[in-house]
mmCIF file of C-alpha atoms in Angstrom:
data_model
loop_
_atom_site.group_PDB
_atom_site.id
_atom_site.type_symbol
_atom_site.label_atom_id
_atom_site.label_comp_id
_atom_site.label_asym_id
_atom_site.label_seq_id
_atom_site.Cartn_x
_atom_site.Cartn_y
_atom_site.Cartn_z
ATOM 1 C CA MET V 901 0.000 0.000 0.000
ATOM 2 C CA VAL V 902 2.598 2.551 1.007
ATOM 3 C CA GLY V 903 4.984 1.971 -1.870
ATOM 4 C CA THR V 904 8.753 2.239 -1.992
ATOM 5 C CA ARG V 905 11.305 4.401 -0.224
ATOM 6 C CA SER V 906 11.359 6.740 -3.240
ATOM 7 C CA TRP V 907 7.816 7.829 -2.307
ATOM 8 C CA ILE V 908 9.251 10.291 0.231
ATOM 9 C CA GLY V 909 10.159 13.541 -1.438
ATOM 10 C CA GLY V 910 9.519 12.120 -4.901
ATOM 11 C CA LEU V 911 7.255 14.988 -5.883
ATOM 12 C CA PHE V 912 9.860 17.639 -5.281
ATOM 13 C CA THR V 913 12.653 16.063 -7.275
ATOM 14 C CA ARG V 914 10.397 16.198 -10.331
ATOM 15 C CA SER V 915 8.444 19.411 -9.957
ATOM 16 C CA ASN V 916 9.401 22.739 -11.447
ATOM 17 C CA ARG V 917 9.914 25.292 -8.732
ATOM 18 C CA ARG V 918 8.681 28.805 -9.402
ATOM 19 C CA GLN V 919 11.482 31.321 -9.067
ATOM 20 C CA ASP V 920 10.671 34.707 -7.586
ATOM 21 C CA LYS V 921 12.727 37.744 -8.456
ATOM 22 C CA ALA V 922 15.503 38.216 -5.947
ATOM 23 C CA VAL V 923 14.637 40.940 -3.460
ATOM 24 C CA ASP V 924 17.060 42.150 -0.841
ATOM 25 C CA TYR V 925 15.635 42.817 2.594
ATOM 26 C CA THR V 926 16.831 43.118 6.144
ATOM 27 C CA LEU V 927 15.868 40.760 8.934
ATOM 28 C CA SER V 928 14.965 42.134 12.314
ATOM 29 C CA PRO V 929 17.084 40.772 15.184
ATOM 30 C CA LEU V 930 14.144 38.655 16.330
ATOM 31 C CA GLN V 931 13.526 37.276 12.833
ATOM 32 C CA GLU V 932 17.204 36.438 12.473
ATOM 33 C CA GLU V 933 17.287 34.668 15.836
ATOM 34 C CA ARG V 934 14.158 32.632 15.221
ATOM 35 C CA LEU V 935 15.088 31.759 11.641
ATOM 36 C CA GLN V 936 18.458 30.494 12.824
ATOM 37 C CA ARG V 937 16.823 28.313 15.464
ATOM 38 C CA LEU V 938 14.465 26.889 12.841
ATOM 39 C CA GLN V 939 17.319 26.226 10.432
ATOM 40 C CA ASP V 940 19.247 24.533 13.237
ATOM 41 C CA ARG V 941 16.274 22.212 13.769
ATOM 42 C CA MET V 942 16.156 21.387 10.072
ATOM 43 C CA VAL V 943 19.655 19.922 9.936
ATOM 44 C CA VAL V 944 19.206 17.480 12.844
ATOM 45 C CA PRO V 945 18.895 13.955 11.415
ATOM 46 C CA PHE V 946 16.703 11.399 13.095
ATOM 47 C CA ASP V 947 19.018 9.133 15.086
ATOM 48 C CA GLU V 948 17.447 5.899 16.260
ATOM 49 C CA THR V 949 20.291 5.436 18.770
ATOM 50 C CA ARG V 950 19.549 8.699 20.630
ATOM 51 C CA PRO V 951 17.363 8.150 23.713
ATOM 52 C CA ASP V 952 15.550 11.484 23.247
ATOM 53 C CA HIS V 953 14.662 10.592 19.652
ATOM 54 C CA GLN V 954 13.465 7.166 20.768
ATOM 55 C CA GLU V 955 11.307 8.763 23.450
ATOM 56 C CA SER V 956 9.805 11.208 20.954
ATOM 57 C CA LEU V 957 8.869 8.351 18.656
ATOM 58 C CA LYS V 958 7.282 6.445 21.541
ATOM 59 C CA ALA V 959 5.439 9.622 22.573
ATOM 60 C CA LEU V 960 3.975 9.911 19.081
ATOM 61 C CA TRP V 961 2.661 6.359 19.283
ATOM 62 C CA ASN V 962 1.177 6.941 22.740
ATOM 63 C CA VAL V 963 -0.653 10.049 21.584
ATOM 64 C CA ALA V 964 -1.897 8.351 18.424
ATOM 65 C CA PHE V 965 -2.917 5.056 20.045
ATOM 66 C CA PRO V 966 -3.149 5.656 23.812
ATOM 67 C CA ASN V 967 -4.836 2.341 24.510
ATOM 68 C CA VAL V 968 -2.511 0.165 22.409
ATOM 69 C CA HIS V 969 0.751 -1.111 23.875
ATOM 70 C CA LEU V 970 3.758 -0.563 21.590
ATOM 71 C CA THR V 971 5.857 -3.720 21.536
ATOM 72 C CA GLY V 972 9.079 -2.091 20.333
ATOM 73 C CA LEU V 973 10.779 0.559 18.240
ATOM 74 C CA VAL V 974 10.927 -1.937 15.380
ATOM 75 C CA THR V 975 7.581 -3.637 14.955
ATOM 76 C CA GLU V 976 4.924 -4.186 12.327
ATOM 77 C CA GLN V 977 2.626 -2.038 14.500
ATOM 78 C CA TRP V 978 4.133 1.113 12.988
ATOM 79 C CA LYS V 979 2.457 0.368 9.677
ATOM 80 C CA GLU V 980 -0.877 1.111 11.372
ATOM 81 C CA MET V 981 0.233 4.753 11.597
ATOM 82 C CA GLY V 982 1.311 4.860 7.983
ATOM 83 C CA TRP V 983 5.032 4.171 8.130
ATOM 84 C CA GLN V 984 6.445 2.245 5.189
ATOM 85 C CA GLY V 985 7.865 -0.589 7.248
ATOM 86 C CA PRO V 986 8.420 -1.878 10.777
ATOM 87 C CA ASN V 987 11.239 0.618 11.450
ATOM 88 C CA PRO V 988 10.117 4.281 11.185
ATOM 89 C CA SER V 989 13.707 5.534 11.394
ATOM 90 C CA THR V 990 14.274 4.580 7.759
ATOM 91 C CA ASP V 991 11.509 6.942 6.641
ATOM 92 C CA PHE V 992 13.048 9.972 8.352
ATOM 93 C CA ARG V 993 15.973 9.924 5.925
ATOM 94 C CA GLY V 994 13.842 12.043 3.645
ATOM 95 C CA CYS V 995 13.629 14.952 6.097
ATOM 96 C CA GLY V 996 15.053 14.502 9.610
ATOM 97 C CA PHE V 997 14.007 14.902 13.226
ATOM 98 C CA ILE V 998 11.973 18.039 12.513
ATOM 99 C CA ALA V 999 9.398 15.852 10.747
ATOM 100 C CA LEU V 1000 8.825 13.928 13.979
ATOM 101 C CA GLU V 1001 8.681 17.198 15.908
ATOM 102 C CA ASN V 1002 6.001 18.418 13.492
ATOM 103 C CA LEU V 1003 3.905 15.281 13.949
ATOM 104 C CA LEU V 1004 4.201 15.499 17.738
ATOM 105 C CA PHE V 1005 3.320 19.188 17.741
ATOM 106 C CA SER V 1006 0.221 18.453 15.678
ATOM 107 C CA ALA V 1007 -0.850 15.653 18.011
ATOM 108 C CA ARG V 1008 -0.375 17.701 21.172
ATOM 109 C CA THR V 1009 -1.582 21.103 19.995
ATOM 110 C CA TYR V 1010 -4.528 20.172 17.769
ATOM 111 C CA PRO V 1011 -5.462 16.675 18.998
ATOM 112 C CA VAL V 1012 -8.944 16.623 17.445
ATOM 113 C CA CYS V 1013 -7.610 17.566 14.026
ATOM 114 C CA PHE V 1014 -4.696 15.136 14.412
ATOM 115 C CA ARG V 1015 -6.966 12.182 15.152
ATOM 116 C CA ARG V 1016 -9.339 13.118 12.347
ATOM 117 C CA LEU V 1017 -6.454 13.005 9.886
ATOM 118 C CA LEU V 1018 -4.809 9.923 11.396
ATOM 119 C CA LEU V 1019 -7.995 7.878 11.401
ATOM 120 C CA LYS V 1020 -9.355 9.343 8.125
ATOM 121 C CA GLN V 1021 -12.612 10.188 9.880
ATOM 122 C CA ARG V 1022 -14.065 12.611 7.349
ATOM 123 C CA GLY V 1023 -15.334 12.291 3.798
ATOM 124 C CA ASP V 1024 -15.666 9.571 1.206
ATOM 125 C CA ARG V 1025 -12.259 7.930 1.472
ATOM 126 C CA ALA V 1026 -10.396 6.132 -1.283
ATOM 127 C CA LYS V 1027 -9.818 2.389 -1.245
ATOM 128 C CA TRP V 1028 -6.069 3.105 -1.311
ATOM 129 C CA GLU V 1029 -5.479 5.952 1.132
ATOM 130 C CA TYR V 1030 -2.289 7.931 1.631
ATOM 131 C CA PRO V 1031 -0.116 6.634 4.509
ATOM 132 C CA PHE V 1032 -0.512 9.145 7.317
ATOM 133 C CA ALA V 1033 2.991 9.265 8.813
ATOM 134 C CA VAL V 1034 4.878 9.270 5.523
ATOM 135 C CA ALA V 1035 2.523 11.943 4.211
ATOM 136 C CA GLY V 1036 3.504 14.010 7.245
ATOM 137 C CA ILE V 1037 7.195 13.694 6.370
ATOM 138 C CA ASN V 1038 6.436 14.794 2.812
ATOM 139 C CA ILE V 1039 4.602 17.854 4.142
ATOM 140 C CA SER V 1040 7.552 18.867 6.335
ATOM 141 C CA PHE V 1041 9.857 18.490 3.352
ATOM 142 C CA MET V 1042 7.493 20.429 1.094
ATOM 143 C CA LEU V 1043 7.274 23.364 3.515
ATOM 144 C CA ILE V 1044 11.047 23.630 3.862
ATOM 145 C CA GLN V 1045 11.359 23.815 0.081
ATOM 146 C CA MET V 1046 8.376 26.084 -0.470
ATOM 147 C CA LEU V 1047 9.589 28.618 2.108
ATOM 148 C CA ASP V 1048 13.175 28.447 0.811
ATOM 149 C CA LEU V 1049 14.393 27.831 4.351
ATOM 150 C CA GLN V 1050 17.557 26.061 3.229
ATOM 151 C CA ASN V 1051 18.743 29.224 1.513
ATOM 152 C CA ASN V 1052 21.259 30.915 3.811
ATOM 153 C CA PRO V 1053 21.150 33.403 5.294
ATOM 154 C CA LYS V 1054 17.468 33.998 4.430
ATOM 155 C CA PRO V 1055 14.691 32.969 2.024
ATOM 156 C CA LYS V 1056 14.521 34.699 -1.349
ATOM 157 C CA CYS V 1057 10.986 33.706 -2.421
ATOM 158 C CA LEU V 1058 7.876 35.758 -1.573
ATOM 159 C CA PRO V 1059 6.156 33.056 0.534
ATOM 160 C CA GLY V 1060 9.378 32.610 2.508
ATOM 161 C CA MET V 1061 9.817 36.326 3.071
ATOM 162 C CA ASN V 1062 6.227 36.690 4.221
ATOM 163 C CA PHE V 1063 6.598 33.645 6.457
ATOM 164 C CA LEU V 1064 9.364 35.431 8.373
ATOM 165 C CA LYS V 1065 6.819 38.066 9.400
ATOM 166 C CA LEU V 1066 4.676 35.293 10.869
ATOM 167 C CA LEU V 1067 7.710 33.789 12.561
ATOM 168 C CA GLU V 1068 8.451 37.126 14.191
ATOM 169 C CA GLU V 1069 4.935 37.146 15.658
ATOM 170 C CA ASP V 1070 4.991 33.514 16.774
ATOM 171 C CA GLU V 1071 8.041 31.260 17.075
ATOM 172 C CA ARG V 1072 5.748 28.270 16.534
ATOM 173 C CA ALA V 1073 4.720 29.562 13.094
ATOM 174 C CA PHE V 1074 6.428 26.772 11.159
ATOM 175 C CA ASP V 1075 4.873 24.049 13.308
ATOM 176 C CA VAL V 1076 1.418 25.633 13.075
ATOM 177 C CA LEU V 1077 1.834 26.055 9.318
ATOM 178 C CA TYR V 1078 2.640 22.354 9.147
ATOM 179 C CA CYS V 1079 -0.649 21.528 10.865
ATOM 180 C CA ILE V 1080 -2.521 23.820 8.482
ATOM 181 C CA ALA V 1081 -0.786 22.236 5.493
ATOM 182 C CA PHE V 1082 -1.702 18.709 6.635
ATOM 183 C CA ALA V 1083 -5.352 19.651 7.098
ATOM 184 C CA MET V 1084 -5.338 21.446 3.742
ATOM 185 C CA MET V 1085 -3.769 18.455 2.021
ATOM 186 C CA ASP V 1086 -6.476 16.155 3.365
ATOM 187 C CA ALA V 1087 -9.185 18.585 2.225
ATOM 188 C CA GLN V 1088 -7.600 18.686 -1.237
ATOM 189 C CA TRP V 1089 -7.421 14.890 -1.230
ATOM 190 C CA LEU V 1090 -11.140 14.628 -0.625
ATOM 191 C CA ALA V 1091 -12.042 17.403 -3.078
ATOM 192 C CA MET V 1092 -9.992 15.742 -5.830
ATOM 193 C CA HIS V 1093 -11.401 12.269 -5.018
ATOM 194 C CA ALA V 1094 -7.780 11.177 -5.009
ATOM 195 C CA SER V 1095 -6.287 7.758 -4.503
ATOM 196 C CA TYR V 1096 -2.785 6.620 -3.580
ATOM 197 C CA MET V 1097 -1.206 7.261 -6.972
ATOM 198 C CA GLU V 1098 -2.483 10.869 -7.035
ATOM 199 C CA PHE V 1099 -0.752 11.911 -3.812
ATOM 200 C CA ASN V 1100 1.904 13.934 -5.626
ATOM 201 C CA GLU V 1101 -0.739 15.949 -7.473
ATOM 202 C CA VAL V 1102 -2.618 16.577 -4.232
ATOM 203 C CA LEU V 1103 0.533 17.745 -2.476
ATOM 204 C CA GLN V 1104 1.383 20.070 -5.355
ATOM 205 C CA ALA V 1105 -2.127 21.544 -5.213
ATOM 206 C CA THR V 1106 -1.657 22.047 -1.468
ATOM 207 C CA ARG V 1107 1.618 23.826 -2.042
ATOM 208 C CA ASN V 1108 0.068 26.090 -4.667
ATOM 209 C CA GLN V 1109 -2.747 27.068 -2.300
ATOM 210 C CA LEU V 1110 -0.352 27.755 0.581
ATOM 211 C CA GLU V 1111 1.815 29.925 -1.658
ATOM 212 C CA ARG V 1112 -1.234 31.952 -2.644
ATOM 213 C CA GLU V 1113 -2.325 32.439 0.957
ATOM 214 C CA LEU V 1114 1.180 33.400 2.089
ATOM 215 C CA SER V 1115 1.311 36.001 -0.681
ATOM 216 C CA LEU V 1116 -1.793 37.870 0.502
ATOM 217 C CA ASP V 1117 -1.220 41.426 1.700
ATOM 218 C CA ASP V 1118 -3.291 41.199 4.862
ATOM 219 C CA ILE V 1119 -1.505 38.230 6.453
ATOM 220 C CA HIS V 1120 0.269 39.430 9.583
ATOM 221 C CA ARG V 1121 -0.161 36.433 11.905
ATOM 222 C CA ILE V 1122 -0.379 32.705 11.255
ATOM 223 C CA GLN V 1123 -4.015 32.913 12.378
ATOM 224 C CA ASP V 1124 -4.745 35.293 9.477
ATOM 225 C CA LEU V 1125 -4.272 32.556 6.889
ATOM 226 C CA PRO V 1126 -7.689 31.608 5.448
ATOM 227 C CA ALA V 1127 -6.875 27.901 5.883
ATOM 228 C CA TYR V 1128 -6.164 28.291 9.611
ATOM 229 C CA ASN V 1129 -9.819 27.496 10.315
ATOM 230 C CA LEU V 1130 -9.319 23.987 8.904
ATOM 231 C CA LEU V 1131 -7.679 23.079 12.203
ATOM 232 C CA PHE V 1132 -11.011 23.467 14.010
ATOM 233 C CA GLN V 1133 -13.449 21.914 11.558
#
């Protein structure tokens, strides 16, 4: 069902990225500090030998399935959450520890929305659904690319530049944007009556919509994004 390892990040190695005209701008001290912290998070790989990474993975399971005992860090149980195999650590190679942080943030901050997405509770679902956890890794990866966060010292694209304004207002802006993107992706999935093989198209449509919303003139806080309300529906 969940395909091969190449499923992670496959969309972005094939898609054409829109290039915005280079615009020079100055970061405020707070923007610079928070962007650096976010970029530091992005380069941390998931390390299955680190106790804190192991505990975070266990915490994700406990939030997702509080009444189901996890038998180990390598077990077929992980497939129930949408990992590609019995060892989730292999899936993080496509993004890193920040992808697990994003999933945990979603589960703890917007638990109703998280469970709705995890359990596919809304809409007429496809016979072959997208795998939840691996979809989450793809969304983290997509956001990093879309916002041009790997470009040092600062993003050069319009969505990335506007995102820094949101980051200045709320240090959790990237994590909240992740939750919005996941909810938006699921809404797009249902609207497009998509199945497993259409995931890339759905994710691209999600990216396009996020870029449009981040380019609006009246977006000053993460809560101003039109799609923010998806977290509470």
